[in-house]
Amino acid sequence: MLVLVICGSFILSVTCHGGHQHSLYLPEISENKAKSFLHNRHIRSLDPHPDYCTYLRYESWCEWHIPYCQGQQEFTREHRCATLSTPCSPGQHCVLTTPCPAHFRHNCVDKNECDSNPCQNGGTCHNGNNQYTCTCLPGWTGTNCEIDIDECASTPCMYGNDCIQDRINSYICVCSERFEGVHCERDCRPGPADVMFLIDTSFSQKEAINQSVDFMTEFVKQIPIGPNDFQVSLVSFSLHPKTIFNFTTFQSNSSLLNALSLIESESGPTKTSDALQYASQKILNPANGARLLSNISHYVILVTNGLSTDRNQAIHTAQILRNTNPHFKIYAVGIGEDIAHEELVQLPTDASLSFSPDNNDLLLAMLKDAADYGCTDCNSTSLTDVIILFDTSEDSSPLKGSSLHSLKFVDKLVDSFDMAHTDIKVAMLTFSSDSQIKFNFSHISDQDMKAKIFTTTIDNRQRNTSIRVGLLKMEEFFTSPSSGGRPEARKICYLFTNGKWPTSENSELKHKIEELNAAGISVNVMVTVDDTDSYSDTDMSLTNAKEIAFDPYRVYIVEENNDYVIIQAAARETRYVKCPSDIFKSKH
Ligand SMILES: *[C@@H]1O[C@H](CO)[C@@H](O)[C@H](O)[C@H]1NC(C)=O
Ligand SMILES: *[C@@H]1O[C@H](CO)[C@@H](O)[C@H](O)[C@H]1NC(C)=O
Ligand SMILES: *[C@@H]1O[C@H](CO)[C@@H](O)[C@H](O)[C@H]1NC(C)=O
Ligand SMILES: *[C@@H]1O[C@H](CO)[C@@H](O)[C@H](O)[C@H]1NC(C)=O
Ligand SMILES: *[C@@H]1O[C@H](CO)[C@@H](O)[C@H](O)[C@H]1NC(C)=O
Ligand SMILES: *[C@@H]1O[C@H](CO)[C@@H](O)[C@H](O)[C@H]1NC(C)=O
Ligand SMILES: *[C@@H]1O[C@H](CO)[C@@H](O)[C@H](O)[C@H]1NC(C)=O
């Protein structure tokens, strides 16, 4: 019987004995049998009488499992390919196109170089003509992506900071103490900077020399001195400026501290304009050891009472100097028996750089300025609780005589706090023999606040004043948890009075204000001076105020027409800089 088997493009004719009928759909043989059949090239020579029906079954199984057969007959492929009359060209390889036992066929096809998975570490292989290319995952390189790229090789961490390759395709900069940023790009250690103290030693300052020295000493103790750090020079002035020491004289903190007391009182006028000119020439002069690099700031710290003989010229000169060189900055400190705030806010680079000597505000503002922009060690803040403490007593209320002027001042002062955009909170208390809360720290509308301010009146029922009553009430209000004050906020009190209380109260009041100061509440005495006051009246008011104030800097004169500068000066302390105490020490 004849059976036609269609296999690929071949037609096989096979006659089987035993009467078996064979169709195209022969029963499958087991995988193992087919494998051994395909592997055994001698199958026919071993069996001189092959059973063609068995053979057919093998063939049929193979036809149905071509991919499998192709994979299993490397031996046959090698054998057949070795007999090629024309070997495959480079870039091609010999394959069996038809692997069935009855009609092995081979052919030359383009080789897929990617078959051997040459690309490592997740790289993608691209087959080319007799070659391949690998596209590597980020972080790898080399023909086969076998090389781990050293991301630190390009020294991405600035200022020589350490680079660590923490993972594939990644690195970490380990910033040493003074640097911040992903690449340690911000130098956050304040400095280097050249700092010149410019000290008013004129006649009017003869009692203030020691306080100036104390101020400088406190300042210098907190900064590192050296050729790569802060350099300090000292110039005093009265009629003429003179250099006590220049930037190169001292290279260490301890030797410098002793030399600060070398300033001496003089008997001349206060020629601040000349002194500022001199300062600018000396501080920007390498002959004095100044370092004229763009990354080094130059600070002139002007210590004065603000009573310049040449005030207008001084303000003009200061303006020209700071406009000419942005690296030359003037800061002012008010030290003296009487402080003229109106001058002190106009001499520095801006009004916010006028400082009291009683705290570290100037130093901290300078340290922030002397570090890179964007460093977060030192932050500006306005977290401040303010109490307006208004005297309404018959005798010493500012409302007596000067009508509403002092209330207008309070209103403008409160406006200047810009509470919608700052962290400042304000409360207002009035006092005569007793005290009253006008408004507390909880927010009320500007309109309501204004209304409450302007409805303040003299308390006619009480003929006697007691500033002490007011101070005690204010202290209680600050410390009471129910007033809405914030424990972490700076606490400032503005005491509005005309200063005409009995002088006999002064020592007790002074003591109380010192106590408040030690408890973190600074009291500014806002003395309202009335046009109708005689010179001796005014003098008594100021004398009283100065006698009770913690420092002469804390006395402000409120009169018509000086509101703007006095408000700038008085409100300055509501905005300040905070730095960690170990700003110069290691952060890690
Ligand atoms: C300033 O200090 C010196 C030395 O400590 C002292 O002798 C002098 O009396 C002080 N002067 C004033 C005005 O306090
Ligand atoms: C400066 O000197 C003072 C006193 O000698 C010392 O207490 C302080 O730690 C020094 N400051 C610095 C920054 O070196
Ligand atoms: C700066 O001070 C040093 C040491 O006191 C001194 O030798 C030098 O002459 C001074 N420089 C100038 C320009 O005065
Ligand atoms: C300041 O700049 C100079 C030159 O431009 C540079 O050599 C120096 O390292 C810089 N100093 C700091 C602290 O960045
Ligand atoms: C006011 O003070 C005077 C003297 O200080 C005193 O005699 C008088 O009793 C006081 N009056 C009131 C209402 O407290
Ligand atoms: C603060 O004042 C508001 C209204 O002015 C009032 O509702 C609130 O009770 C006051 N808070 C305290 C603690 O007195
Ligand atoms: C300044 O702000 C940064 C970021 O908010 C904070 O990490 C840091 O502690 C602050 N510094 C001070 C002195 O409050």
XYZ file of C-alpha atoms and ligand atoms in Angstrom:
686
model
C 0.000 0.000 0.000
C 1.231 3.426 -0.830
C 1.134 6.229 1.583
C 1.972 9.733 0.622
C 3.468 11.769 3.347
C 3.815 15.444 2.735
C 6.802 16.701 4.584
C 7.912 20.237 3.930
C 8.054 20.409 0.151
C 8.883 16.754 -0.136
C 6.623 13.915 -0.949
C 7.656 10.603 0.476
C 6.288 7.359 -0.766
C 6.558 4.498 1.658
C 5.246 1.012 1.540
C 4.678 -0.625 4.843
C 4.355 -4.325 5.426
C 2.011 -5.891 7.915
C -0.990 -4.146 6.453
C -0.716 -1.058 8.678
C -2.462 1.962 7.378
C -0.598 5.179 7.781
C -2.022 8.560 7.267
C -0.492 12.006 7.680
C -1.654 11.981 11.254
C 0.514 9.291 12.697
C 0.467 8.811 16.473
C 3.244 10.759 18.069
C 6.303 9.018 19.323
C 7.780 9.849 22.673
C 10.106 12.792 22.931
C 12.991 10.592 24.026
C 12.674 8.309 21.027
C 12.620 11.237 18.646
C 15.686 12.726 20.310
C 17.719 9.575 20.090
C 16.598 9.121 16.525
C 17.666 12.617 15.593
C 20.993 12.183 17.345
C 21.786 8.891 15.810
C 23.130 9.484 12.379
C 23.846 5.759 12.058
C 20.284 4.736 12.518
C 20.025 3.400 9.043
C 23.355 1.640 8.956
C 22.623 0.036 12.326
C 19.402 -1.296 11.046
C 19.815 -2.810 7.590
C 16.083 -3.318 7.414
C 14.608 -0.214 8.809
C 11.021 -0.307 9.643
C 9.818 2.472 7.436
C 6.661 2.702 9.374
C 8.634 3.431 12.504
C 10.709 5.777 10.457
C 7.563 7.442 9.254
C 6.299 7.854 12.764
C 9.564 9.520 13.726
C 9.325 11.729 10.727
C 5.780 12.721 11.487
C 6.576 13.530 15.097
C 9.412 15.697 13.955
C 7.291 17.542 11.435
C 5.017 18.548 14.263
C 7.854 19.582 16.567
C 10.242 21.436 14.303
C 11.557 23.972 16.857
C 12.246 21.132 19.253
C 13.992 19.049 16.641
C 16.031 22.021 15.552
C 17.236 22.453 19.090
C 18.127 18.815 19.581
C 20.220 17.981 16.593
C 23.389 19.992 16.900
C 25.357 16.870 16.111
C 23.525 16.441 12.843
C 23.788 20.115 12.045
C 27.530 20.036 12.505
C 27.781 16.980 10.368
C 25.676 18.401 7.581
C 27.191 21.849 7.691
C 30.673 20.395 7.505
C 29.774 19.002 4.128
C 28.837 22.392 2.649
C 30.611 22.815 -0.659
C 30.748 26.601 -0.145
C 31.288 27.476 3.511
C 29.143 30.247 4.934
C 30.662 33.736 4.659
C 31.725 35.559 7.826
C 28.685 37.022 9.484
C 26.625 34.033 8.471
C 26.248 30.658 10.017
C 24.985 27.323 8.908
C 21.636 26.159 10.181
C 19.348 23.266 9.443
C 16.334 24.837 7.824
C 14.463 21.571 7.858
C 15.424 19.196 10.611
C 13.154 16.259 9.945
C 15.007 12.948 9.693
C 13.832 12.260 6.178
C 15.082 15.403 4.605
C 17.624 17.318 6.572
C 18.360 20.617 4.819
C 20.858 23.243 5.726
C 21.400 26.797 4.731
C 23.561 29.830 5.446
C 21.780 32.618 7.320
C 22.866 35.888 8.860
C 24.312 35.240 12.230
C 22.584 36.996 15.187
C 25.541 38.071 17.276
C 23.161 38.879 20.089
C 22.236 35.198 20.497
C 25.082 34.735 22.901
C 23.735 37.550 25.154
C 27.005 39.412 25.141
C 25.677 42.569 26.886
C 26.050 42.383 30.648
C 24.383 44.175 33.553
C 21.065 44.667 31.842
C 22.496 46.176 28.652
C 20.466 45.920 25.423
C 22.095 44.113 22.446
C 21.779 45.382 18.876
C 22.618 42.852 16.147
C 24.665 44.255 13.274
C 26.491 42.914 10.251
C 28.961 40.482 11.772
C 28.957 42.497 14.967
C 26.804 43.717 17.807
C 26.577 46.795 19.964
C 25.404 47.105 23.535
C 23.351 49.959 24.967
C 24.210 49.980 28.643
C 22.005 50.859 31.596
C 22.973 54.086 33.368
C 26.074 53.581 35.444
C 27.694 50.983 33.152
C 30.047 51.239 30.210
C 32.422 49.084 28.090
C 31.778 47.005 24.920
C 29.752 44.506 26.927
C 28.610 46.942 29.664
C 30.999 45.150 31.928
C 32.544 48.297 33.459
C 30.929 50.017 36.447
C 31.383 53.756 35.764
C 33.185 55.598 38.582
C 30.827 58.549 39.112
C 33.322 60.083 41.498
C 36.048 60.203 38.846
C 34.858 63.599 37.645
C 35.217 64.948 41.229
C 31.655 66.221 41.398
C 31.923 67.280 45.056
C 33.146 70.824 45.363
C 35.806 72.273 47.641
C 37.587 68.900 47.789
C 34.786 67.236 49.724
C 34.677 63.419 49.737
C 32.749 61.512 47.097
C 31.354 58.049 47.800
C 29.970 55.752 45.120
C 27.137 54.378 47.150
C 25.186 52.474 44.470
C 25.341 51.871 40.697
C 24.927 55.143 38.802
C 24.969 57.200 41.961
C 27.312 58.966 44.342
C 27.071 60.929 47.536
C 29.091 63.980 48.498
C 30.085 63.915 52.124
C 30.310 67.578 52.997
C 32.738 68.514 55.730
C 31.670 70.848 58.499
C 31.336 74.099 56.623
C 29.687 73.008 53.394
C 26.079 72.361 52.380
C 24.307 71.265 49.231
C 24.157 68.105 47.116
C 27.598 68.910 45.753
C 28.778 70.716 48.880
C 28.564 73.825 46.748
C 27.625 76.212 49.540
C 30.303 77.379 51.921
C 28.264 77.790 55.086
C 30.921 78.584 57.552
C 30.678 82.340 58.011
C 33.678 84.189 56.715
C 36.319 84.847 55.748
C 35.701 88.562 56.223
C 37.566 91.720 57.083
C 35.955 93.535 60.004
C 36.914 97.044 61.039
C 35.714 98.575 64.277
C 35.335 102.296 63.790
C 34.976 103.734 67.278
C 33.733 107.195 68.124
C 36.140 108.454 70.829
C 35.001 112.072 70.713
C 34.384 114.170 73.783
C 30.751 113.154 74.097
C 31.826 109.504 74.295
C 34.309 109.745 77.135
C 32.048 107.783 79.480
C 31.259 105.249 76.763
C 34.760 103.973 75.968
C 34.489 101.021 78.318
C 31.138 99.968 76.902
C 32.593 100.141 73.387
C 35.498 97.956 74.464
C 33.109 95.510 76.121
C 31.031 95.344 72.978
C 34.061 94.620 70.783
C 35.383 92.058 73.255
C 32.138 90.084 73.285
C 32.092 90.219 69.518
C 35.671 89.121 68.924
C 35.389 86.263 71.432
C 32.801 84.657 69.229
C 34.610 84.689 65.921
C 37.699 82.811 64.773
C 40.557 85.138 63.944
C 43.165 84.326 61.334
C 44.429 84.927 57.818
C 41.866 82.451 56.429
C 39.089 83.508 58.765
C 38.039 86.820 60.184
C 40.545 89.624 60.291
C 39.897 92.538 62.589
C 41.267 96.064 62.607
C 40.566 98.939 64.946
C 40.250 102.620 64.080
C 39.179 105.358 66.481
C 38.030 108.795 65.491
C 37.160 112.182 66.785
C 38.552 115.152 64.834
C 40.807 112.742 62.924
C 40.638 108.998 62.454
C 43.568 106.895 63.575
C 44.474 103.258 63.141
C 45.056 101.464 66.428
C 45.895 98.222 64.635
C 45.452 96.893 61.112
C 44.285 93.565 59.705
C 47.700 91.935 59.865
C 48.648 92.962 63.392
C 46.873 90.078 65.137
C 46.446 86.562 63.857
C 44.747 85.157 66.916
C 41.826 85.829 69.161
C 43.692 86.155 72.471
C 46.305 88.695 71.466
C 43.659 90.765 69.735
C 41.346 90.888 72.743
C 43.930 92.706 74.842
C 44.516 95.331 72.178
C 40.860 96.368 72.000
C 41.251 98.476 75.130
C 43.918 100.599 73.464
C 41.325 103.152 72.330
C 41.434 106.403 74.266
C 38.952 109.160 74.775
C 39.724 112.433 72.983
C 38.411 115.926 73.471
C 37.479 116.671 69.880
C 34.290 116.733 67.789
C 32.710 113.766 65.990
C 33.844 113.939 62.369
C 32.113 110.821 61.124
C 32.307 111.636 57.411
C 36.120 111.760 57.440
C 36.215 108.622 59.529
C 34.073 106.709 57.023
C 36.266 107.859 54.125
C 39.341 106.765 56.030
C 37.736 103.430 56.891
C 36.897 102.731 53.287
C 40.442 103.517 52.167
C 41.971 101.321 54.855
C 39.558 98.415 54.799
C 39.814 98.071 51.050
C 43.577 98.326 51.089
C 45.886 95.300 50.843
C 48.677 97.341 52.454
C 46.696 96.995 55.687
C 46.173 93.313 55.183
C 42.707 93.621 53.679
C 41.890 90.770 51.299
C 40.350 92.099 48.135
C 38.659 88.953 46.864
C 35.128 88.865 45.603
C 34.163 86.206 48.131
C 35.388 88.224 51.127
C 33.102 90.862 52.598
C 34.321 93.995 54.288
C 32.421 95.228 57.297
C 32.800 98.538 59.051
C 31.209 98.415 62.475
C 30.607 101.998 63.448
C 30.271 102.397 67.203
C 28.866 105.815 68.042
C 26.106 107.705 69.825
C 24.915 109.134 66.514
C 25.744 112.697 67.446
C 28.067 113.535 64.568
C 29.296 117.069 64.267
C 28.955 116.665 60.515
C 25.740 114.663 60.434
C 24.454 115.530 56.975
C 27.834 115.094 55.377
C 28.351 111.807 57.207
C 25.034 110.437 55.948
C 25.929 111.548 52.439
C 29.413 109.998 52.576
C 28.018 106.728 53.928
C 25.564 106.605 51.066
C 28.253 107.148 48.444
C 30.565 104.550 49.953
C 27.997 101.806 50.153
C 26.780 102.537 46.643
C 30.296 102.336 45.248
C 31.198 98.938 46.622
C 28.624 96.274 47.461
C 31.227 94.343 49.452
C 31.751 97.257 51.781
C 29.042 97.206 54.407
C 28.438 99.615 57.242
C 26.774 98.362 60.427
C 26.024 100.768 63.288
C 25.921 100.221 67.050
C 24.459 102.830 69.368
C 26.669 103.261 72.399
C 26.777 106.434 74.511
C 24.990 108.448 77.148
C 22.433 109.734 74.653
C 21.610 107.882 71.480
C 20.510 109.714 68.346
C 18.605 106.931 66.609
C 17.735 109.113 63.641
C 21.395 109.201 62.636
C 22.104 105.595 63.521
C 19.530 104.249 61.093
C 20.783 106.426 58.248
C 24.508 105.639 58.343
C 24.470 101.862 57.867
C 24.016 100.037 54.600
C 20.327 99.882 55.429
C 18.179 100.819 58.386
C 17.973 97.217 59.539
C 21.715 97.302 60.290
C 21.434 99.652 63.247
C 21.872 97.718 66.482
C 21.736 97.972 70.234
C 24.856 96.818 72.075
C 22.771 94.697 74.469
C 22.505 91.542 72.432
C 24.179 89.545 69.710
C 21.970 90.788 66.884
C 24.722 92.583 65.009
C 27.124 89.646 65.160
C 24.469 87.156 64.039
C 23.307 89.363 61.174
C 26.904 89.657 60.062
C 27.552 85.901 60.343
C 24.547 85.205 58.136
C 25.760 87.769 55.647
C 29.270 86.329 55.674
C 28.114 82.816 54.707
C 26.914 81.848 51.244
C 23.455 82.932 50.234
C 21.077 80.044 50.839
C 22.863 78.507 53.807
C 20.399 77.495 56.493
C 22.502 77.534 59.631
C 21.473 81.090 60.371
C 17.902 82.118 59.622
C 16.198 85.474 59.604
C 13.119 85.532 61.749
C 10.502 87.936 63.026
C 9.130 85.669 65.721
C 8.394 88.465 68.170
C 5.673 89.287 70.686
C 5.292 93.009 71.197
C 3.447 94.768 73.995
C 2.519 98.393 73.630
C 2.365 99.612 77.229
C 0.652 102.965 77.241
C 0.635 105.310 80.181
C -2.863 106.808 80.675
C -2.283 108.351 84.059
C -3.221 111.924 84.681
C 0.378 112.966 85.369
C 2.592 111.122 82.946
C 0.432 110.105 80.011
C 1.783 111.136 76.613
C -1.807 112.137 75.828
C -1.425 115.031 78.189
C -0.703 118.097 76.105
C 0.507 116.496 72.881
C -2.971 115.364 71.955
C -3.040 112.369 69.635
C 0.514 112.433 68.391
C 1.682 109.497 70.472
C -1.343 107.424 69.426
C -0.586 108.128 65.777
C 2.956 106.979 66.463
C 1.679 103.754 68.059
C -0.538 103.191 65.045
C 2.343 103.638 62.603
C 4.638 101.482 64.699
C 2.053 98.690 64.660
C 1.648 99.158 60.892
C 5.394 98.833 60.427
C 5.252 95.353 61.952
C 3.354 94.262 58.849
C 1.714 91.455 60.775
C 0.097 89.919 57.702
C 3.562 89.049 56.378
C 5.631 88.574 59.503
C 5.623 86.478 62.637
C 5.092 89.497 64.846
C 2.171 89.622 67.289
C 1.100 92.718 69.142
C -0.917 93.365 72.285
C -1.709 96.693 73.904
C -2.090 97.463 77.581
C -2.856 100.797 79.205
C -2.134 101.683 82.786
C -2.619 104.392 85.345
C -3.069 103.165 88.884
C -4.635 100.138 87.374
C -4.199 98.506 84.026
C -6.404 97.485 81.150
C -6.002 95.199 78.152
C -6.811 97.083 74.954
C -6.198 94.031 72.811
C -4.341 90.792 73.343
C -2.065 88.768 71.041
C -4.914 87.057 69.235
C -5.394 88.456 65.803
C -7.896 91.231 65.276
C -8.428 93.186 62.095
C -6.278 96.223 61.376
C -9.441 98.288 61.528
C -10.362 97.048 64.990
C -6.816 97.514 66.186
C -6.749 101.078 64.921
C -10.086 101.766 66.575
C -8.823 100.427 69.877
C -5.596 102.407 69.679
C -7.389 105.675 69.000
C -9.922 105.256 71.771
C -7.176 105.419 74.384
C -7.829 108.260 76.816
C -6.406 109.659 79.999
C -7.750 107.915 83.056
C -9.137 110.846 85.033
C -10.230 108.776 87.953
C -6.694 108.007 88.940
C -4.552 110.922 89.805
C -1.413 108.893 90.596
C 0.697 107.029 88.146
C 2.719 104.008 88.742
C 4.931 102.841 85.912
C 5.618 99.902 88.168
C 1.983 98.828 87.973
C 2.238 98.883 84.214
C 5.485 96.933 84.125
C 4.173 94.263 86.457
C 0.989 93.898 84.447
C 3.002 93.691 81.262
C 5.265 91.005 82.698
C 2.285 89.022 83.904
C 0.670 89.349 80.504
C 3.789 88.112 78.713
C 4.103 85.082 80.944
C 0.433 84.193 81.212
C -0.433 81.214 79.046
C -3.876 82.624 78.313
C -2.689 85.855 76.698
C -1.790 84.135 73.444
C 1.903 84.959 73.691
C 4.469 82.469 72.424
C 7.161 81.255 74.816
C 9.736 80.932 72.034
C 9.115 84.439 70.699
C 11.355 87.428 71.344
C 9.610 89.745 73.810
C 9.700 93.486 73.362
C 7.804 96.130 75.306
C 7.374 99.697 74.127
C 6.533 101.862 77.115
C 4.839 105.102 76.025
C 5.019 107.839 78.621
C 5.889 111.497 78.888
C 8.523 110.648 81.451
C 7.186 112.922 84.153
C 6.948 110.558 87.066
C 8.475 111.344 90.425
C 12.249 110.934 90.256
C 12.087 109.080 93.561
C 10.679 106.041 91.747
C 13.661 105.721 89.435
C 15.879 103.301 91.287
C 13.024 100.892 91.883
C 11.953 101.126 88.255
C 15.495 100.634 87.014
C 15.778 97.532 89.141
C 12.503 96.185 87.768
C 13.546 96.802 84.174
C 16.877 95.061 84.748
C 14.961 92.111 86.107
C 12.694 92.079 83.066
C 15.696 92.293 80.794
C 17.286 89.308 82.510
C 14.002 87.470 81.992
C 14.219 88.154 78.258
C 11.822 91.090 78.029
C 13.425 94.249 76.674
C 11.754 97.496 77.555
C 12.053 100.489 75.246
C 11.091 103.774 76.825
C 9.245 105.864 74.254
C 9.300 109.375 75.664
C 6.786 111.708 74.109
C 8.039 115.244 73.993
C 5.489 117.986 73.741
C 5.960 121.275 71.882
C 4.692 123.098 74.912
C 7.269 121.504 77.200
C 9.979 123.766 78.469
C 13.567 122.721 78.020
C 13.768 121.675 81.651
C 10.562 119.651 81.351
C 12.022 117.767 78.413
C 15.277 117.342 80.225
C 13.537 115.863 83.256
C 11.595 113.463 81.032
C 14.739 112.241 79.314
C 16.700 112.025 82.519
C 13.970 109.927 84.080
C 13.804 107.702 81.012
C 17.577 107.223 80.874
C 17.702 106.478 84.574
C 15.269 103.612 84.329
C 16.208 102.251 80.884
C 18.465 99.208 80.779
C 20.664 101.024 78.304
C 20.570 104.532 76.789
C 19.926 102.835 73.449
C 16.479 101.876 74.797
C 15.291 105.454 75.094
C 13.502 106.864 72.057
C 12.155 110.367 71.710
C 8.715 110.555 70.113
C 8.029 113.969 68.667
C 6.191 115.318 65.682
C 8.084 114.919 62.404
C 10.581 112.224 63.345
C 8.204 109.275 63.212
C 9.678 107.512 60.236
C 13.285 107.100 61.354
C 12.385 106.487 64.988
C 9.937 103.765 64.025
C 12.588 102.145 61.825
C 15.033 102.199 64.704
C 12.590 101.037 67.341
C 11.101 98.237 65.228
C 14.475 96.903 64.078
C 14.686 94.375 66.907
C 11.460 92.639 65.908
C 13.399 91.155 62.992
C 16.576 89.337 63.753
C 18.819 86.406 62.885
C 19.158 83.127 64.775
C 22.254 80.945 64.447
C 23.242 77.725 66.208
C 25.660 78.383 69.046
C 28.237 76.081 67.484
C 28.228 77.735 64.089
C 32.008 77.531 63.820
C 32.305 74.035 65.203
C 32.025 70.772 63.375
C 28.532 69.844 62.268
C 29.154 66.120 62.002
C 36.848 101.893 82.285
O 37.572 100.728 82.652
C 38.806 101.038 83.289
C 39.564 99.734 83.448
O 38.710 98.676 83.690
C 38.507 101.735 84.601
O 39.720 102.047 85.231
C 37.738 103.014 84.305
O 37.353 103.636 85.505
C 36.493 102.704 83.504
N 35.929 103.969 83.111
C 34.617 104.214 83.190
C 34.176 105.543 82.682
O 33.825 103.430 83.675
C 38.389 83.717 71.752
O 38.986 83.902 73.007
C 38.131 83.704 74.107
C 38.886 84.100 75.357
O 40.236 83.827 75.239
C 37.651 82.262 74.115
O 36.785 82.063 75.194
C 36.924 81.990 72.830
O 36.528 80.638 72.756
C 37.795 82.332 71.636
N 36.936 82.257 70.468
C 37.334 81.674 69.362
C 36.331 81.686 68.248
O 38.423 81.153 69.217
C 50.028 96.846 59.844
O 50.397 96.369 61.127
C 51.657 95.731 61.137
C 51.853 95.139 62.531
O 51.369 95.994 63.508
C 52.721 96.735 60.757
O 53.990 96.102 60.760
C 52.416 97.293 59.375
O 53.327 98.318 59.054
C 51.006 97.860 59.358
N 50.680 98.255 57.987
C 50.376 99.495 57.671
C 50.084 99.766 56.238
O 50.322 100.380 58.514
C 37.722 82.847 47.470
O 38.100 83.048 46.137
C 39.445 82.675 45.886
C 39.789 83.073 44.476
O 38.670 83.294 43.712
C 39.599 81.171 46.137
O 40.942 80.776 45.926
C 39.234 80.870 47.567
O 39.259 79.481 47.797
C 37.844 81.389 47.872
N 37.608 81.217 49.287
C 36.502 80.688 49.773
C 36.419 80.563 51.243
O 35.593 80.333 49.052
C -1.345 109.932 95.208
O -0.014 110.060 95.682
C 0.085 110.861 96.800
C 1.595 111.026 97.156
O 2.369 110.123 96.460
C -0.679 110.259 97.947
O -0.616 111.088 99.088
C -2.119 110.083 97.526
O -2.869 109.404 98.504
C -2.239 109.300 96.221
N -3.600 109.268 95.733
C -4.154 108.185 95.231
C -5.557 108.352 94.721
O -3.617 107.081 95.218
C -8.255 88.066 73.327
O -9.117 89.004 72.724
C -10.206 88.433 72.019
C -11.013 89.542 71.352
O -10.384 90.743 71.378
C -11.071 87.656 72.979
O -12.117 87.047 72.284
C -10.221 86.596 73.637
O -10.969 85.915 74.636
C -9.013 87.210 74.304
N -8.145 86.166 74.800
C -7.711 86.156 76.027
C -6.880 84.985 76.385
O -7.976 87.022 76.821
C 17.193 77.417 60.078
O 16.299 76.762 59.192
C 16.710 75.444 58.825
C 15.778 74.921 57.775
O 14.475 75.275 58.062
C 16.756 74.574 60.083
O 17.185 73.283 59.746
C 17.727 75.203 61.070
O 17.739 74.458 62.259
C 17.340 76.632 61.373
N 18.378 77.230 62.199
C 18.116 77.850 63.351
C 19.279 78.413 64.079
O 16.987 77.941 63.794
